[in-house]
Amino acid sequence: MITVHNIHKAYGAKTVLSGVSAQFPAQRVTSLIGPNGAGKTTLLLLIARLLEPTQGDILIGDRRVSGIRISEYAKHVATLRQSPDFNLRLTVEELVAFGRFPYSRGALTPEDHHAIDEAIAFLSLEALRRAYIDELSGGQRQMAFLAMTIAQQTNVLLLDEPLNNLDMKHAVQIMRALRRLCDEHGRTVILVIHDINFAANYSDHIVALKGGTVRFCGPVAEAVTEARLQELYGLDFQIIQGERGRLCNYFNPSGELK
Ligand SMILES: Nc1ncnc2c1ncn2[C@@H]1O[C@H](COP(=O)(O)OP(=O)(O)OP(=O)(O)O)[C@@H](O)[C@H]1O
């Protein structure tokens, strides 16, 4: 379980998170949702320790993360930032090897090679192993970066908008991979996501932010309601529960924006 308690974050004079408290259950997929500028990425980067809170505590289990050495933290928590941009000319295999840095510090052991092979196999990327990442499609590149994150073999994975720019099939592939990491490997996954239907159908838990505060949180079945989504996004929602999941429909071509 990751707990954020009374978090405040300001960039200079601008407060972007105020009094944020939420729990992210262990071995579950949690989606951080909310409109643009809500503070989702900021909260994710605070949990990743890529930013420092102005005030408040973040705990992993019952340990305050601020008391854990960064080099040790990298063995517990892996972070995939939004649209990672690498200028180095690397193959997929070389990129994935970067995920082993917290362990290998650059000198790969047989155990590191095993973890790299496993991460590549997990996402069925064997055919692209020796391909250069700057020659891949956006979706393939995103999968390669996810493999790097998986190779870090941490209990917690943090991902900022991993579905950005992906077609539906690649988006489904990524979400299925995150589910398997959780269901088969007991990992805790927290992702920032805009697509409410992916959030509602592939995650267990929701934390919804707006204007730097938590508007609601809880298991998907309780959190995702028409009234809550309407308040969060300022759009009229119709939720249809079907055999294959729940569809949150916000399309209303003849209606007006609220
Ligand atoms: N480095 C920064 N300096 C100043 N303000 C920032 C910085 N990073 C983010 N902000 C501001 O903090 C607020 C929250 O940004 P954040 O990126 O956390 O929101 P978000 O919910 O992830 O948004 P989006 O869905 O648009 O990605 C925004 O108003 C943004 O302009």
XYZ file of C-alpha atoms and ligand atoms in Angstrom:
289
model
C 0.000 0.000 0.000
C 1.198 3.481 -0.836
C -0.298 6.242 1.262
C -0.081 9.941 0.546
C -1.011 12.043 3.512
C -1.950 15.708 3.428
C 0.305 16.504 0.478
C 0.793 20.068 -0.599
C 2.867 21.014 -3.606
C 3.620 24.447 -4.968
C 5.717 25.457 -7.971
C 7.001 28.827 -6.789
C 3.927 30.791 -5.697
C 1.540 28.472 -7.545
C -0.090 25.795 -5.389
C -1.007 22.779 -7.531
C -1.835 20.182 -4.856
C -3.500 21.033 -1.568
C -4.239 18.589 1.230
C -4.104 15.498 -0.965
C -4.606 12.274 0.977
C -5.174 8.951 -0.778
C -4.286 5.298 -0.652
C -3.001 3.157 -3.484
C -3.596 -0.511 -2.615
C -0.762 -3.035 -2.970
C -0.988 -5.546 -5.813
C -3.715 -3.577 -7.523
C -3.908 -1.315 -10.568
C -4.877 2.244 -9.604
C -5.779 4.877 -12.182
C -5.167 8.523 -11.408
C -7.820 10.389 -13.363
C -9.031 13.969 -13.701
C -9.075 16.877 -16.132
C -6.020 18.643 -17.574
C -4.050 20.529 -14.955
C -5.634 18.595 -12.048
C -2.224 17.698 -10.597
C -2.078 14.009 -11.617
C 1.468 14.043 -13.001
C 2.670 16.127 -10.076
C 1.273 13.574 -7.611
C 2.803 10.674 -9.564
C 6.214 12.385 -9.660
C 6.010 13.030 -5.908
C 5.403 9.304 -5.307
C 8.299 8.605 -7.700
C 10.450 11.005 -5.671
C 11.266 12.950 -8.796
C 9.685 15.930 -7.002
C 9.629 16.912 -3.333
C 6.362 17.789 -1.601
C 6.099 21.244 -0.070
C 4.357 19.577 2.861
C 3.020 16.132 3.756
C 4.127 12.524 3.871
C 4.279 9.634 1.438
C 4.520 6.123 2.855
C 5.277 2.815 1.210
C 3.886 0.226 3.573
C 4.632 1.885 6.898
C 7.931 3.471 5.782
C 8.201 7.165 5.016
C 9.702 7.340 1.537
C 11.734 10.423 2.442
C 13.778 8.185 4.771
C 14.714 5.699 2.023
C 17.931 6.250 0.051
C 17.174 7.059 -3.611
C 19.442 4.200 -4.773
C 17.414 1.780 -2.639
C 14.101 3.357 -3.677
C 14.894 2.498 -7.326
C 14.731 -1.176 -6.335
C 11.195 -0.690 -4.994
C 9.648 1.796 -7.417
C 10.103 2.151 -11.196
C 8.764 5.161 -13.071
C 7.892 5.556 -16.726
C 7.571 9.233 -17.519
C 5.374 10.717 -20.201
C 6.673 10.468 -23.794
C 10.216 9.568 -22.808
C 12.634 10.946 -25.336
C 16.000 9.312 -25.779
C 18.515 10.880 -28.086
C 20.908 7.943 -27.797
C 20.870 5.427 -30.630
C 19.991 2.297 -28.706
C 18.540 -1.056 -29.571
C 15.500 -2.313 -27.669
C 17.758 -4.706 -25.762
C 20.164 -1.908 -24.784
C 17.253 0.279 -23.675
C 15.779 -2.502 -21.554
C 19.215 -3.010 -19.973
C 18.933 0.528 -18.570
C 16.209 -0.849 -16.313
C 18.889 -2.893 -14.564
C 20.981 0.134 -13.664
C 19.900 0.219 -9.978
C 21.402 -3.273 -9.639
C 24.202 -3.436 -12.191
C 25.456 0.175 -12.129
C 26.457 -0.503 -15.746
C 28.165 -3.933 -15.460
C 25.507 -6.493 -16.352
C 25.562 -9.820 -14.498
C 23.924 -13.072 -15.699
C 21.019 -12.198 -13.381
C 20.618 -8.836 -15.134
C 20.636 -10.564 -18.549
C 17.963 -12.933 -17.274
C 15.778 -10.024 -16.120
C 16.244 -8.299 -19.524
C 15.249 -11.504 -21.371
C 12.217 -11.923 -19.127
C 11.000 -8.354 -19.654
C 11.410 -8.657 -23.441
C 9.556 -12.009 -23.449
C 6.826 -10.637 -21.153
C 5.860 -8.070 -23.801
C 6.593 -10.419 -26.749
C 9.261 -8.068 -28.051
C 11.765 -10.751 -29.115
C 11.415 -9.890 -32.816
C 12.359 -6.268 -32.065
C 15.203 -7.044 -29.711
C 17.941 -5.738 -32.007
C 15.858 -2.978 -33.602
C 16.865 0.617 -32.925
C 14.293 2.480 -30.879
C 14.367 5.522 -33.169
C 13.256 3.223 -35.997
C 10.215 1.850 -34.146
C 6.611 2.997 -34.355
C 5.297 5.030 -31.421
C 3.462 2.002 -30.028
C 6.469 -0.307 -30.358
C 8.678 2.317 -28.703
C 6.211 2.658 -25.832
C 6.319 -1.137 -25.363
C 10.139 -1.007 -25.330
C 10.101 1.667 -22.616
C 7.595 -0.391 -20.645
C 9.955 -3.391 -20.940
C 12.751 -1.216 -19.506
C 10.501 -0.341 -16.570
C 9.550 -4.010 -16.044
C 13.222 -5.076 -16.135
C 13.774 -2.945 -13.046
C 11.815 -5.691 -11.221
C 10.262 -3.401 -8.653
C 7.145 -4.083 -6.625
C 5.695 -0.732 -7.642
C 5.368 0.668 -11.175
C 4.373 4.285 -11.815
C 3.374 5.245 -15.336
C 2.450 8.669 -16.663
C -0.034 8.408 -19.523
C 1.366 5.157 -20.960
C -1.384 5.062 -23.600
C -0.467 8.425 -25.130
C -0.535 8.320 -28.931
C -1.313 4.607 -29.088
C -3.891 2.999 -31.319
C -6.553 0.874 -29.625
C -4.700 -2.410 -30.090
C -1.440 -1.135 -28.616
C -3.373 0.518 -25.786
C -5.104 -2.789 -25.008
C -1.729 -4.589 -25.147
C -0.216 -2.184 -22.629
C -3.203 -2.365 -20.265
C -3.272 -6.169 -20.461
C 0.432 -6.254 -19.676
C -0.144 -4.018 -16.634
C -2.993 -6.296 -15.481
C -0.760 -9.367 -15.816
C 2.009 -7.651 -13.868
C -0.507 -7.111 -11.099
C -2.478 -10.375 -11.260
C 0.341 -12.831 -12.025
C 3.344 -11.095 -10.506
C 1.774 -9.253 -7.571
C 3.010 -5.809 -8.649
C 1.399 -2.545 -7.591
C 0.637 -0.365 -10.593
C -0.309 3.328 -10.526
C -0.948 5.106 -13.795
C -2.087 8.508 -14.955
C -4.681 7.978 -17.640
C -7.148 10.124 -19.579
C -9.226 7.408 -21.196
C -11.961 6.817 -18.651
C -13.009 3.572 -20.335
C -9.543 2.044 -20.010
C -9.441 3.260 -16.407
C -12.873 1.786 -15.629
C -12.243 -1.560 -17.299
C -8.591 -2.314 -16.588
C -8.007 -0.894 -13.128
C -9.162 -1.942 -9.675
C -9.021 1.381 -7.956
C -9.495 5.038 -8.871
C -8.069 8.245 -7.444
C -9.739 11.285 -9.028
C -8.125 14.729 -8.817
C -9.413 18.127 -9.845
C -7.993 21.528 -9.042
C -5.244 19.961 -6.924
C -7.598 18.123 -4.553
C -8.948 14.572 -4.372
C -12.578 14.588 -5.537
C -13.196 10.876 -4.984
C -11.318 7.620 -4.652
C -12.094 3.962 -4.115
C -12.724 0.698 -5.932
C -13.843 1.173 -9.544
C -17.377 -0.133 -8.906
C -17.945 2.498 -6.227
C -15.939 5.352 -7.681
C -17.050 5.350 -11.287
C -20.595 6.712 -11.303
C -22.357 9.003 -13.748
C -22.755 11.759 -11.140
C -19.083 11.679 -10.103
C -17.734 11.654 -13.646
C -20.098 14.478 -14.560
C -18.812 16.583 -11.689
C -15.176 15.700 -12.426
C -15.134 16.417 -16.141
C -18.113 18.762 -16.551
C -19.649 16.405 -19.107
C -22.854 14.435 -19.186
C -22.093 10.704 -18.748
C -24.106 7.592 -19.407
C -22.618 4.398 -17.968
C -23.699 1.200 -19.663
C -22.794 -2.067 -17.963
C -22.381 -4.824 -20.540
C -21.077 -8.386 -20.536
C -17.611 -7.177 -21.533
C -17.388 -4.389 -19.005
C -18.627 -0.914 -18.383
C -18.838 1.742 -21.014
C -18.674 5.350 -19.878
C -20.259 7.264 -22.736
C -19.718 11.007 -22.829
C -20.535 11.441 -26.515
C -23.658 13.418 -27.156
C -23.360 15.032 -30.584
C -26.711 16.768 -30.438
C -26.323 17.865 -26.784
C -24.543 20.901 -25.436
C -21.470 21.112 -23.242
C -22.422 21.871 -19.658
N 7.374 22.698 -13.506
C 6.253 23.395 -13.304
N 6.296 24.692 -12.980
C 5.175 25.419 -12.762
N 3.926 24.903 -12.839
C 3.824 23.614 -13.158
C 4.966 22.788 -13.415
N 4.545 21.535 -13.704
C 3.198 21.590 -13.646
N 2.774 22.823 -13.326
C 1.371 23.240 -13.142
O 0.792 22.403 -12.155
C -0.562 22.143 -12.472
C -0.763 20.629 -12.460
O 0.009 20.072 -13.510
P 0.089 18.501 -13.736
O 0.961 18.276 -14.934
O 0.441 17.839 -12.481
O -1.441 18.191 -14.081
P -2.081 16.950 -14.820
O -3.339 16.632 -14.090
O -1.097 15.846 -14.969
O -2.446 17.580 -16.232
P -2.542 16.960 -17.721
O -3.718 16.037 -17.710
O -2.799 18.185 -18.556
O -1.252 16.289 -18.045
C -0.840 22.785 -13.820
O -1.514 23.991 -13.583
C 0.539 23.055 -14.386
O 0.548 24.210 -15.183
